[in-house]
CSV table of C-alpha atoms and ligand atoms in Angstrom, one decimal:
chain,number,residue,atom,x,y,z
A,165,UNK,CA,12.1,157.7,106.2
A,166,UNK,CA,14.8,155.2,105.2
A,167,UNK,CA,16.8,154.9,102.0
A,168,UNK,CA,15.0,155.5,98.7
A,169,UNK,CA,16.4,154.6,95.3
A,170,UNK,CA,15.3,155.7,91.9
A,171,UNK,CA,14.6,152.5,90.0
A,172,UNK,CA,14.9,152.8,86.2
A,173,UNK,CA,12.5,149.9,85.9
A,174,UNK,CA,9.6,151.6,87.5
A,175,UNK,CA,10.9,155.1,86.9
A,176,UNK,CA,10.1,155.9,90.5
A,177,UNK,CA,11.8,156.5,93.8
A,178,UNK,CA,11.3,153.3,95.8
A,179,UNK,CA,11.9,152.4,99.4
A,180,UNK,CA,15.0,150.2,99.6
A,181,UNK,CA,14.4,146.8,101.1
A,182,UNK,CA,16.9,144.0,100.1
A,183,UNK,CA,15.7,140.5,99.6
A,184,UNK,CA,17.7,139.4,102.6
A,185,UNK,CA,17.6,141.8,105.5
A,186,UNK,CA,21.3,141.8,106.2
A,187,UNK,CA,22.9,141.1,102.9
A,188,UNK,CA,22.8,143.3,99.8
A,189,UNK,CA,24.0,142.0,96.5
A,190,UNK,CA,25.2,144.5,93.9
A,191,UNK,CA,26.3,143.9,90.3
A,192,UNK,CA,28.2,146.5,88.4
A,193,UNK,CA,28.8,146.4,84.6
A,194,UNK,CA,32.5,146.9,84.6
A,195,UNK,CA,34.8,148.0,81.8
A,196,UNK,CA,35.6,146.4,78.5
A,197,UNK,CA,39.4,146.1,79.1
A,198,UNK,CA,40.9,147.2,75.8
A,199,UNK,CA,42.1,150.5,77.1
A,200,UNK,CA,42.7,152.4,80.3
A,201,UNK,CA,39.6,153.7,82.0
A,202,UNK,CA,38.5,157.3,81.5
A,203,UNK,CA,36.9,159.7,83.9
A,204,UNK,CA,33.4,158.7,82.6
A,205,UNK,CA,34.0,155.1,83.5
A,206,UNK,CA,35.4,156.3,86.8
A,207,UNK,CA,32.2,158.2,87.6
A,208,UNK,CA,30.1,155.0,87.4
A,209,UNK,CA,32.7,152.9,89.3
A,210,UNK,CA,32.9,155.6,92.0
A,211,UNK,CA,29.1,155.8,92.3
A,212,UNK,CA,29.1,152.1,92.9
A,213,UNK,CA,31.8,152.5,95.5
A,214,UNK,CA,29.8,155.2,97.3
A,215,UNK,CA,26.6,153.1,97.3
A,216,UNK,CA,28.6,150.2,98.7
A,217,UNK,CA,30.2,152.4,101.4
A,218,UNK,CA,26.9,154.0,102.4
A,219,UNK,CA,25.1,150.7,102.6
A,220,UNK,CA,28.0,149.3,104.7
A,221,UNK,CA,27.8,152.4,106.9
A,222,UNK,CA,24.1,151.7,107.4
A,223,UNK,CA,25.0,148.3,108.7
A,224,UNK,CA,24.3,146.1,105.6
A,225,UNK,CA,26.7,143.4,104.6
A,226,UNK,CA,27.3,144.1,100.9
A,227,UNK,CA,28.5,141.7,98.3
A,228,UNK,CA,29.7,143.5,95.2
A,229,UNK,CA,30.5,141.8,91.8
A,230,UNK,CA,32.1,144.0,89.2
A,231,UNK,CA,32.9,142.2,85.9
A,232,UNK,CA,35.7,142.7,83.4
A,233,UNK,CA,34.6,142.2,79.8
A,234,UNK,CA,37.8,140.6,78.5
A,235,UNK,CA,36.7,139.3,75.1
A,236,UNK,CA,34.9,141.5,72.6
A,237,UNK,CA,35.3,143.0,69.1
A,238,UNK,CA,37.2,146.0,70.4
A,239,UNK,CA,39.6,143.9,72.4
A,240,UNK,CA,40.3,141.8,69.3
A,241,UNK,CA,40.8,144.9,67.1
A,242,UNK,CA,43.1,146.6,69.6
A,243,UNK,CA,45.2,143.5,70.3
A,244,UNK,CA,45.8,143.2,66.5
A,245,UNK,CA,46.8,146.8,66.3
A,246,UNK,CA,49.3,146.4,69.2
A,247,UNK,CA,50.5,143.0,67.9
A,248,UNK,CA,49.8,141.2,71.2
A,249,UNK,CA,47.3,138.5,72.1
A,250,UNK,CA,43.8,139.4,73.3
A,251,UNK,CA,44.6,137.6,76.5
A,252,UNK,CA,47.7,139.8,77.1
A,253,UNK,CA,45.9,143.0,76.3
A,254,UNK,CA,42.9,142.1,78.6
A,255,UNK,CA,45.2,141.1,81.4
A,256,UNK,CA,47.3,144.3,81.2
A,257,UNK,CA,44.3,146.6,81.0
A,258,UNK,CA,42.3,144.6,83.6
A,259,UNK,CA,45.2,145.0,86.0
A,260,UNK,CA,45.5,148.7,85.1
A,261,UNK,CA,41.8,149.1,85.9
A,262,UNK,CA,42.2,147.6,89.3
A,263,UNK,CA,45.2,149.8,90.0
A,264,UNK,CA,43.5,152.9,88.8
A,265,UNK,CA,40.5,152.1,91.0
A,266,UNK,CA,42.7,151.6,94.0
A,267,UNK,CA,44.3,154.9,93.4
A,268,UNK,CA,40.9,156.5,93.4
A,269,UNK,CA,40.2,155.0,96.8
A,270,UNK,CA,37.9,152.3,95.4
A,271,UNK,CA,38.5,149.0,97.2
A,272,UNK,CA,38.4,145.9,95.0
A,273,UNK,CA,34.9,144.3,94.6
A,274,UNK,CA,34.3,141.1,96.5
A,275,UNK,CA,34.6,139.4,93.1
A,276,UNK,CA,35.8,140.6,89.7
A,277,UNK,CA,34.5,137.9,87.3
A,278,UNK,CA,36.1,137.8,83.9
A,279,UNK,CA,34.0,136.7,80.9
A,280,UNK,CA,36.6,134.2,79.6
A,281,UNK,CA,36.6,132.4,82.9
A,282,UNK,CA,32.8,131.9,82.8
A,283,UNK,CA,32.3,130.2,79.5
A,284,UNK,CA,30.7,127.0,81.0
A,285,UNK,CA,28.1,129.0,82.9
A,286,UNK,CA,27.3,130.9,79.7
A,287,UNK,CA,26.9,127.7,77.7
A,288,UNK,CA,24.5,126.3,80.3
A,289,UNK,CA,22.4,129.5,80.3
A,290,UNK,CA,22.2,129.5,76.5
A,291,UNK,CA,21.2,125.9,76.5
A,292,UNK,CA,18.4,126.7,79.0
A,293,UNK,CA,17.1,129.4,76.7
A,294,UNK,CA,17.2,127.0,73.7
A,295,UNK,CA,15.4,124.4,75.7
A,296,UNK,CA,12.7,126.9,76.5
A,297,UNK,CA,12.2,127.9,72.9
A,298,UNK,CA,13.7,131.3,73.6
A,299,UNK,CA,16.8,130.9,71.4
A,300,UNK,CA,17.7,129.4,68.0
A,301,UNK,CA,20.8,128.3,66.2
A,302,UNK,CA,21.8,129.4,62.8
A,303,UNK,CA,25.2,128.4,61.2
A,304,UNK,CA,26.9,127.9,64.6
A,305,UNK,CA,25.5,131.2,66.1
A,306,UNK,CA,22.8,131.3,68.7
A,307,UNK,CA,20.3,134.1,68.8
A,308,UNK,CA,17.9,135.2,71.5
A,309,UNK,CA,14.3,135.2,70.3
A,310,UNK,CA,13.0,138.5,71.6
A,311,UNK,CA,9.4,137.6,70.7
A,312,UNK,CA,9.6,134.8,73.3
A,313,UNK,CA,9.7,137.4,76.2
A,314,UNK,CA,6.5,139.4,76.4
A,315,UNK,CA,8.0,141.9,78.7
A,316,UNK,CA,10.9,142.9,76.4
A,317,UNK,CA,11.3,146.7,76.5
A,318,UNK,CA,10.2,147.0,80.1
A,319,UNK,CA,13.4,148.6,81.4
A,320,UNK,CA,14.1,151.0,78.5
A,321,UNK,CA,10.3,151.8,78.2
A,322,UNK,CA,10.8,151.8,74.5
A,323,UNK,CA,8.0,151.4,72.0
A,324,UNK,CA,8.3,148.4,69.6
A,325,UNK,CA,9.2,150.7,66.7
A,326,UNK,CA,12.1,152.3,68.7
A,327,UNK,CA,13.3,148.9,69.7
A,328,UNK,CA,13.6,148.1,66.0
A,329,UNK,CA,15.5,151.2,65.3
A,330,UNK,CA,18.0,150.3,68.1
A,331,UNK,CA,18.4,146.8,66.7
A,332,UNK,CA,19.2,147.8,63.1
A,333,UNK,CA,22.7,148.7,64.2
A,334,UNK,CA,23.5,145.0,63.7
A,335,UNK,CA,21.8,144.0,60.5
A,336,UNK,CA,21.9,140.2,60.0
A,337,UNK,CA,19.6,138.8,57.4
A,338,UNK,CA,19.6,135.4,59.1
A,339,UNK,CA,17.8,136.6,62.2
A,340,UNK,CA,14.1,135.9,62.6
A,341,UNK,CA,13.5,139.4,63.9
A,342,UNK,CA,15.9,142.3,63.7
A,343,UNK,CA,15.6,142.8,67.5
A,344,UNK,CA,17.0,139.3,68.2
A,345,UNK,CA,20.6,139.4,69.5
A,346,UNK,CA,23.4,137.0,69.6
A,347,UNK,CA,24.1,134.8,72.6
A,348,UNK,CA,26.9,132.9,70.9
A,349,UNK,CA,28.9,134.1,67.9
A,350,UNK,CA,30.1,131.4,65.5
A,351,UNK,CA,33.9,131.4,65.1
A,352,UNK,CA,35.5,133.8,62.6
A,353,UNK,CA,39.0,133.2,61.3
A,354,UNK,CA,41.8,134.6,63.5
A,355,UNK,CA,39.5,135.2,66.5
A,356,UNK,CA,39.8,133.5,69.9
A,357,UNK,CA,37.2,130.7,70.2
A,358,UNK,CA,35.8,128.2,72.7
A,359,UNK,CA,34.1,124.9,72.1
A,360,UNK,CA,30.3,124.8,72.4
A,361,UNK,CA,27.5,122.4,71.5
A,362,UNK,CA,26.9,124.6,68.5
A,363,UNK,CA,30.5,124.7,67.3
A,364,UNK,CA,33.5,126.9,68.0
A,365,UNK,CA,32.8,130.5,68.8
A,366,UNK,CA,32.6,133.1,71.5
A,367,UNK,CA,29.9,134.5,73.8
A,368,UNK,CA,27.8,137.6,73.1
A,369,UNK,CA,28.3,140.5,75.5
A,370,UNK,CA,24.9,140.5,77.1
A,371,UNK,CA,24.9,136.8,78.1
A,372,UNK,CA,28.3,137.4,79.8
A,373,UNK,CA,26.8,139.7,82.4
A,374,UNK,CA,23.7,137.5,83.0
A,375,UNK,CA,25.8,134.4,83.6
A,376,UNK,CA,28.4,136.1,85.8
A,377,UNK,CA,25.9,138.0,87.9
A,378,UNK,CA,23.8,134.9,88.6
A,379,UNK,CA,26.8,132.7,89.3
A,380,UNK,CA,28.2,135.1,92.0
A,381,UNK,CA,25.1,136.7,93.4
A,382,UNK,CA,22.2,134.3,92.8
A,383,UNK,CA,19.3,134.4,90.4
A,384,UNK,CA,17.8,137.7,91.8
A,385,UNK,CA,20.2,140.5,92.6
A,386,UNK,CA,19.3,143.4,94.8
A,387,UNK,CA,20.9,146.1,92.7
A,388,UNK,CA,22.4,146.5,89.3
A,389,UNK,CA,24.5,149.5,88.5
A,390,UNK,CA,25.7,150.8,85.1
A,391,UNK,CA,26.1,154.0,83.1
A,392,UNK,CA,23.1,155.2,81.3
A,393,UNK,CA,24.5,154.2,78.0
A,394,UNK,CA,24.0,150.5,78.9
A,395,UNK,CA,20.3,150.7,79.7
A,396,UNK,CA,19.5,149.7,76.2
A,397,UNK,CA,20.1,147.3,74.7
A,398,UNK,CA,22.6,145.7,77.2
A,399,UNK,CA,20.7,145.8,80.4
A,400,UNK,CA,17.3,145.2,78.6
A,401,UNK,CA,18.8,142.1,77.1
A,402,UNK,CA,20.3,141.0,80.5
A,403,UNK,CA,16.8,141.1,81.9
A,404,UNK,CA,15.3,139.2,78.9
A,405,UNK,CA,17.8,136.4,79.1
A,406,UNK,CA,17.9,136.0,82.8
A,407,UNK,CA,14.2,136.3,83.6
A,408,UNK,CA,13.2,134.0,80.8
A,409,UNK,CA,15.7,131.4,82.0
A,410,UNK,CA,14.8,131.5,85.7
A,411,UNK,CA,11.3,132.8,85.8
A,412,UNK,CA,12.4,135.2,88.6
A,413,UNK,CA,13.1,138.9,88.6
A,414,UNK,CA,16.8,139.5,87.7
A,415,UNK,CA,17.5,142.7,89.6
A,416,UNK,CA,15.3,144.5,92.0
A,417,UNK,CA,16.7,148.0,91.7
A,418,UNK,CA,18.2,149.3,88.4
A,419,UNK,CA,20.5,152.2,89.0
A,420,UNK,CA,21.8,154.1,86.0
A,421,UNK,CA,24.5,156.7,86.3
A,422,UNK,CA,24.2,159.8,84.1
A,423,UNK,CA,27.1,160.7,81.8
A,424,UNK,CA,30.2,162.5,82.6
A,425,UNK,CA,30.5,165.0,79.8
A,426,UNK,CA,33.2,167.1,78.3
A,427,UNK,CA,32.3,170.2,76.3
A,428,UNK,CA,28.7,169.1,76.5
A,429,UNK,CA,29.2,165.7,74.9
A,430,UNK,CA,29.4,162.3,76.6
A,431,UNK,CA,33.0,161.4,77.5
A,432,UNK,CA,33.6,158.1,75.7
A,433,UNK,CA,36.3,155.9,74.3
A,434,UNK,CA,34.6,155.9,70.9
A,435,UNK,CA,34.1,159.7,71.1
A,436,UNK,CA,37.9,160.2,71.4
A,437,UNK,CA,37.3,163.1,73.9
A,438,UNK,CA,38.3,161.3,77.0
A,439,UNK,CA,40.6,162.1,79.9
A,440,UNK,CA,42.2,159.0,81.4
A,441,UNK,CA,41.6,158.5,85.1
A,442,UNK,CA,45.3,157.8,85.6
A,443,UNK,CA,46.3,161.1,83.9
A,444,UNK,CA,43.8,163.0,86.1
A,445,UNK,CA,45.3,161.2,89.2
A,446,UNK,CA,48.7,162.4,88.2
A,447,UNK,CA,47.5,166.0,88.3
A,448,UNK,CA,45.1,166.0,91.2
A,449,UNK,CA,44.9,164.3,94.6
A,450,UNK,CA,42.5,161.3,94.9
A,451,UNK,CA,40.2,163.2,97.2
A,452,UNK,CA,39.9,166.2,94.8
A,453,UNK,CA,38.8,163.8,92.0
A,454,UNK,CA,36.4,162.0,94.2
A,455,UNK,CA,34.9,165.3,95.4
A,456,UNK,CA,34.5,166.5,91.8
A,457,UNK,CA,32.9,163.2,90.6
A,458,UNK,CA,30.3,163.3,93.4
A,459,UNK,CA,29.6,167.0,93.3
A,460,UNK,CA,26.5,166.2,91.3
A,461,UNK,CA,23.8,163.6,92.3
A,462,UNK,CA,24.5,160.6,90.1
A,463,UNK,CA,21.4,161.0,87.9
A,464,UNK,CA,22.5,164.4,86.8
A,465,UNK,CA,25.0,164.9,84.1
A,466,UNK,CA,28.3,166.4,85.2
A,467,UNK,CA,30.7,168.3,83.0
A,468,UNK,CA,34.4,167.8,83.2
A,469,UNK,CA,36.3,171.1,83.1
A,470,UNK,CA,39.3,172.6,84.9
A,471,UNK,CA,37.1,175.2,86.7
A,472,UNK,CA,35.1,172.5,88.4
A,473,UNK,CA,38.2,170.7,89.4
A,474,UNK,CA,39.7,173.9,90.7
A,475,UNK,CA,36.5,174.3,92.8
A,476,UNK,CA,36.9,170.8,94.2
A,477,UNK,CA,40.5,171.7,95.0
A,478,UNK,CA,39.3,174.7,96.9
A,479,UNK,CA,36.7,172.7,98.8
A,480,UNK,CA,39.3,170.1,99.8
A,481,UNK,CA,41.6,172.8,101.0
A,482,UNK,CA,38.8,174.2,103.3
A,483,UNK,CA,38.0,170.7,104.6
A,484,UNK,CA,41.6,169.9,105.3
A,485,UNK,CA,42.3,173.3,106.9
A,486,UNK,CA,39.3,172.9,109.1
A,487,UNK,CA,40.3,169.4,110.2
A,488,UNK,CA,43.9,170.6,110.8
A,489,UNK,CA,42.5,173.3,113.1
A,490,UNK,CA,40.4,170.6,114.9
A,491,UNK,CA,43.3,168.2,115.1
A,492,UNK,CA,43.9,168.8,118.8
A,493,UNK,CA,40.3,168.2,119.8
A,494,UNK,CA,40.0,164.5,120.0
A,495,UNK,CA,37.7,163.6,122.9
A,496,UNK,CA,34.0,164.3,122.3
A,497,UNK,CA,32.7,163.4,125.7
A,498,UNK,CA,34.7,165.8,127.9
A,499,UNK,CA,32.2,167.6,130.1
A,500,UNK,CA,32.8,171.3,129.4
A,501,UNK,CA,30.4,174.0,130.5
A,502,UNK,CA,28.6,175.1,127.4
A,503,UNK,CA,27.6,178.6,126.6
A,504,UNK,CA,25.3,179.7,123.8
A,505,UNK,CA,27.9,179.5,121.1
A,506,UNK,CA,28.9,176.0,122.1
A,507,UNK,CA,25.3,174.8,122.1
A,508,UNK,CA,24.8,176.3,118.7
A,509,UNK,CA,27.8,174.5,117.3
A,510,UNK,CA,26.7,171.2,118.9
A,511,UNK,CA,23.3,171.6,117.3
A,512,UNK,CA,24.9,172.5,114.0
A,513,UNK,CA,26.9,169.3,114.2
A,514,UNK,CA,23.8,167.2,114.9
A,515,UNK,CA,22.0,169.0,112.1
A,516,UNK,CA,24.8,168.1,109.7
A,517,UNK,CA,24.6,164.4,110.6
A,518,UNK,CA,20.9,164.4,110.1
A,519,UNK,CA,21.1,166.4,106.8
A,520,UNK,CA,23.9,164.1,105.6
A,521,UNK,CA,21.8,161.0,106.2
A,522,UNK,CA,18.7,162.5,104.7
A,523,UNK,CA,20.6,163.5,101.6
A,524,UNK,CA,22.2,160.1,101.1
A,525,UNK,CA,18.9,158.4,101.8
A,526,UNK,CA,17.4,160.5,99.1
A,527,UNK,CA,18.8,158.4,96.2
A,528,UNK,CA,22.4,159.0,97.3
A,529,UNK,CA,22.3,162.7,96.8
A,530,UNK,CA,26.0,163.3,97.3
A,531,UNK,CA,25.7,167.0,96.2
A,532,UNK,CA,23.4,167.7,99.1
A,533,UNK,CA,25.5,165.6,101.5
A,534,UNK,CA,28.5,167.7,100.6
A,535,UNK,CA,26.4,170.8,101.1
A,536,UNK,CA,25.7,169.7,104.7
A,537,UNK,CA,29.3,169.0,105.4
A,538,UNK,CA,30.5,172.4,104.1
A,539,UNK,CA,27.8,174.2,106.0
A,540,UNK,CA,29.2,172.7,109.2
A,541,UNK,CA,32.8,173.6,108.1
A,542,UNK,CA,31.6,177.2,107.8
A,543,UNK,CA,30.1,177.1,111.3
A,544,UNK,CA,33.3,175.6,112.8
A,545,UNK,CA,35.5,178.2,111.2
A,546,UNK,CA,33.3,181.0,112.5
A,547,UNK,CA,33.2,179.5,115.9
A,548,UNK,CA,37.0,179.2,116.1
A,549,UNK,CA,37.4,182.8,115.0
A,550,UNK,CA,34.8,184.3,117.3
A,551,UNK,CA,34.8,182.2,120.4
A,552,UNK,CA,37.5,182.4,123.0
A,553,UNK,CA,36.3,179.8,125.5
A,554,UNK,CA,37.9,176.4,125.7
A,555,UNK,CA,35.3,174.4,123.9
A,556,UNK,CA,37.1,171.1,123.4
A,557,UNK,CA,34.1,168.9,123.7
A,558,UNK,CA,32.0,170.6,121.0
A,559,UNK,CA,34.9,170.9,118.7
A,560,UNK,CA,35.8,167.2,119.1
A,561,UNK,CA,32.1,166.4,118.4
A,562,UNK,CA,32.3,168.4,115.2
A,563,UNK,CA,35.6,166.8,114.2
A,564,UNK,CA,34.2,163.3,114.7
A,565,UNK,CA,31.1,164.0,112.7
A,566,UNK,CA,33.2,165.5,109.8
A,567,UNK,CA,35.6,162.6,109.8
A,568,UNK,CA,32.8,160.1,109.8
A,569,UNK,CA,30.8,161.6,107.0
A,570,UNK,CA,33.8,162.5,104.9
A,571,UNK,CA,35.0,158.9,105.4
A,572,UNK,CA,31.7,157.5,103.9
A,573,UNK,CA,32.3,159.7,100.8
A,574,UNK,CA,36.0,158.9,100.8
A,575,UNK,CA,37.1,162.5,100.6
A,576,UNK,CA,39.2,162.5,103.8
A,577,UNK,CA,41.7,160.0,105.0
A,578,UNK,CA,42.7,160.2,108.6
A,579,UNK,CA,46.2,159.2,107.6
A,580,UNK,CA,48.5,161.5,105.7
A,581,UNK,CA,46.6,161.9,102.4
A,582,UNK,CA,49.7,162.0,100.3
A,583,UNK,CA,50.5,158.5,101.4
A,584,UNK,CA,47.0,157.4,100.6
A,585,UNK,CA,47.1,159.1,97.2
A,586,UNK,CA,50.0,157.0,96.2
A,587,UNK,CA,48.9,153.7,97.7
A,588,UNK,CA,47.8,152.1,94.4
A,589,UNK,CA,51.1,153.1,92.7
A,590,UNK,CA,53.1,151.9,95.7
A,591,UNK,CA,51.4,148.5,95.6
A,592,UNK,CA,52.3,148.2,91.9
A,593,UNK,CA,55.9,149.1,92.7
A,594,UNK,CA,56.1,146.6,95.5
A,595,UNK,CA,54.6,143.7,93.5
A,596,UNK,CA,56.9,144.5,90.6
A,597,UNK,CA,59.9,144.5,93.0
A,598,UNK,CA,58.8,141.1,94.3
A,599,UNK,CA,58.5,139.8,90.7
A,600,UNK,CA,62.0,141.0,90.0
A,601,UNK,CA,63.4,139.3,93.0
A,602,UNK,CA,61.5,136.1,92.0
A,603,UNK,CA,62.9,136.3,88.5
A,604,UNK,CA,66.4,136.5,89.8
A,605,UNK,CA,65.8,133.5,92.0
A,606,UNK,CA,64.5,131.6,89.0
A,607,UNK,CA,67.6,132.4,87.0
A,608,UNK,CA,69.7,131.0,89.9
A,609,UNK,CA,67.3,128.0,89.8
A,610,UNK,CA,66.4,128.8,93.4
A,611,UNK,CA,62.9,127.3,93.0
A,612,UNK,CA,62.3,127.3,96.8
A,613,UNK,CA,62.4,131.1,97.0
A,614,UNK,CA,60.5,131.5,93.7
A,615,UNK,CA,57.7,129.2,94.9
A,616,UNK,CA,57.7,130.8,98.3
A,617,UNK,CA,57.1,134.3,96.8
A,618,UNK,CA,54.3,132.9,94.5
A,619,UNK,CA,52.6,131.1,97.4
A,620,UNK,CA,52.8,133.9,99.9
A,621,UNK,CA,51.5,136.4,97.3
A,622,UNK,CA,48.6,134.0,96.6
A,623,UNK,CA,47.7,134.1,100.3
A,624,UNK,CA,47.4,137.9,99.8
A,625,UNK,CA,45.0,137.3,96.8
A,626,UNK,CA,47.6,138.2,94.2
A,627,UNK,CA,48.2,135.5,91.6
A,628,UNK,CA,51.4,135.3,89.6
A,629,UNK,CA,51.3,133.8,86.1
A,630,UNK,CA,54.4,132.9,84.3
A,631,UNK,CA,54.1,133.6,80.6
A,632,UNK,CA,56.7,133.6,77.8
A,633,UNK,CA,56.9,137.4,78.0
A,634,UNK,CA,57.7,137.1,81.8
A,635,UNK,CA,55.6,137.0,84.9
A,636,UNK,CA,52.2,138.9,85.2
A,637,UNK,CA,50.1,139.3,88.2
A,638,UNK,CA,46.4,139.8,89.0
A,639,UNK,CA,44.1,140.1,92.0
A,640,UNK,CA,42.0,137.0,92.7
A,641,UNK,CA,39.0,136.7,95.0
B,277,AMP,P1,32.7,150.4,78.9
B,277,AMP,O1,34.1,150.0,79.2
B,277,AMP,O2,32.5,151.4,77.8
B,277,AMP,O3,31.8,149.2,78.8
B,277,AMP,O4,32.2,151.2,80.3
B,277,AMP,C1,32.3,150.7,81.6
B,277,AMP,C2,31.3,151.4,82.5
B,277,AMP,O5,31.5,152.8,82.4
B,277,AMP,C3,29.9,151.1,82.1
B,277,AMP,O6,29.1,151.0,83.3
B,277,AMP,C4,29.5,152.4,81.3
B,277,AMP,O7,28.1,152.6,81.4
B,277,AMP,C5,30.2,153.5,82.1
B,277,AMP,N1,30.5,154.7,81.3
B,277,AMP,C6,31.0,154.8,80.1
B,277,AMP,N2,31.1,156.1,79.7
B,277,AMP,C7,30.6,156.8,80.7
B,277,AMP,C8,30.4,158.3,80.9
B,277,AMP,N3,30.8,159.2,80.0
B,277,AMP,N4,29.8,158.6,82.1
B,277,AMP,C9,29.4,157.7,83.0
B,277,AMP,N5,29.6,156.4,82.9
B,277,AMP,C10,30.2,155.9,81.7
B,278,ZN,ZN1,27.0,144.3,81.8
C-alpha cells in the first residue's frame, strides 16, 4: 500500500495521488510576522518540512509555497507599540522567521509570498467574486456573500448555527449575513492602505492566502497544510473564495496539525504561554528539538515540557553513540561470511526500512517511524556487545539505513552536528558582516564595491534594501 493521508475535508484516510504524477504542490499557511515564532508555529512548519522531505525521498518533485502574512491588525498594533512602521516590523520578523526555520533545519520554501506583494492578484480575485455575485461593496469595504456558496461549511463540517456562532466574533451591522467576511477593508486613519476600485484600503486575511496559493501553485493545489486553529474560519473561507471564483477544487488534501500545548493549553501568542523557537534553540541542539516535535504523529496533540525534551536528548544521545560506534563501517557490499547473528541483524535492518516506510506512509506517522529506528539501534548495540566476528558488511548496512531514515526526519546530520546547529546563525553573521563592509564602502563613495556586494548577494537569492535606518536583507525566490 502506498502513502495515505488523512484529509480533513473527507475526514478519512485517503490514498495519495497528486494531480500531476511527478510534481506535488503544497501550500502552508505561514506566520503573521508581528513577533518571533514560538514552538507551536514551529510544529506546523516542521510537519510541513517533514512532508516535503518524505515526498522528495519518495521521488516526487515538490513545490512548496509558505506565505508570510505581513499586513494585519496585530502587525499594525505591534508596530505602533514599538514606534516603527508596519513594513519594518514585518521585514524584521519575517527575516527572523526564515532564520529560525533554517536553524531548525528547515530549508526555505520554493517561494515565500508576502501578502503586501500580491495586492494586484487579490484585487483581481475580489473583482471576479463581485462579478459572480459572490461579493458586495459597502462603504469601501467588500464582503464575501457566504450564501452564494452552497458548500460553505464543508471543511469544518459545522452546522449552520455553529457557523453563525463563529462569525459573531466580528459583528458588523452592515453585513447581509453575520457569516459574511471581509475581502477588502476600507481604509482607517493611520493604517497602511492600497488603492483599489472600491477606494483605499487593505486586504482581508483569507483572500491573501487564496490569491497567493493560486498565483504560485495554480488553481488546484495538491496539499494545504496549517495548524488546526486555522481550519475554521480561515481555511473554510479560502475554499469558499477560491472555488467560487474558479469552479475547481482548491486543495485536494487538507492537512491540519494538532496543537502543541503547554500545561494542557494550546501554545499561542495570544495565550501568552509560549516558548520562542529561538530560545529553545539556544538551549537544545536542532536535532533534539526536531525529535521532540515529531515524537507524536502530527494529528495528536503534543505537550511541551522539560521532561519530554530530556527524553529527546537521551534518544539523540543513543542515536549519536550508535552511529559513532558504526563510524568505521562504511561499505555495505563487502562480502563477509555471515553467521546467524549477522543474518539476524541484516534482517532487522531490512525490517526497520520496511517499518519506517509503512509508518511514514500511514499519514506521516513519525512516532512509529522513530520507534522503528530505535528498535534497530537496540539491535545494533546488542550485536556489537555480543558478537565478536568481523561483521563489517552488516554493520555498514545498518549504518546506511540509519543515516538514510534519520536524514529524512532531519534528526541526524552526517557532518559535525554542532556546525549544523549553528548554520542559520552563522549565515546571519556572515550577511551582517557583508552589509558592514558594504556600508564602509558606501561611506568611502566606493560604489563599485557596494554594487558588487549587492549584485553578488542577489545571485545567491539574498536581496539588500537600503532604508533610512540602514540596509536590510531578505531571501528572495
Ligand atoms: P500564526 O502566526 O498564528 O498565524 O500561525 C502560523 C502557523 O502556526 C499556522 O499554520 C498556525 O495554525 C500554526 N500554529 C499556531 N499555534 C500553534 C500551536 N500551538 N500548535 C501547532 N500549530 C500552531
Ligand atoms: Zn492561510
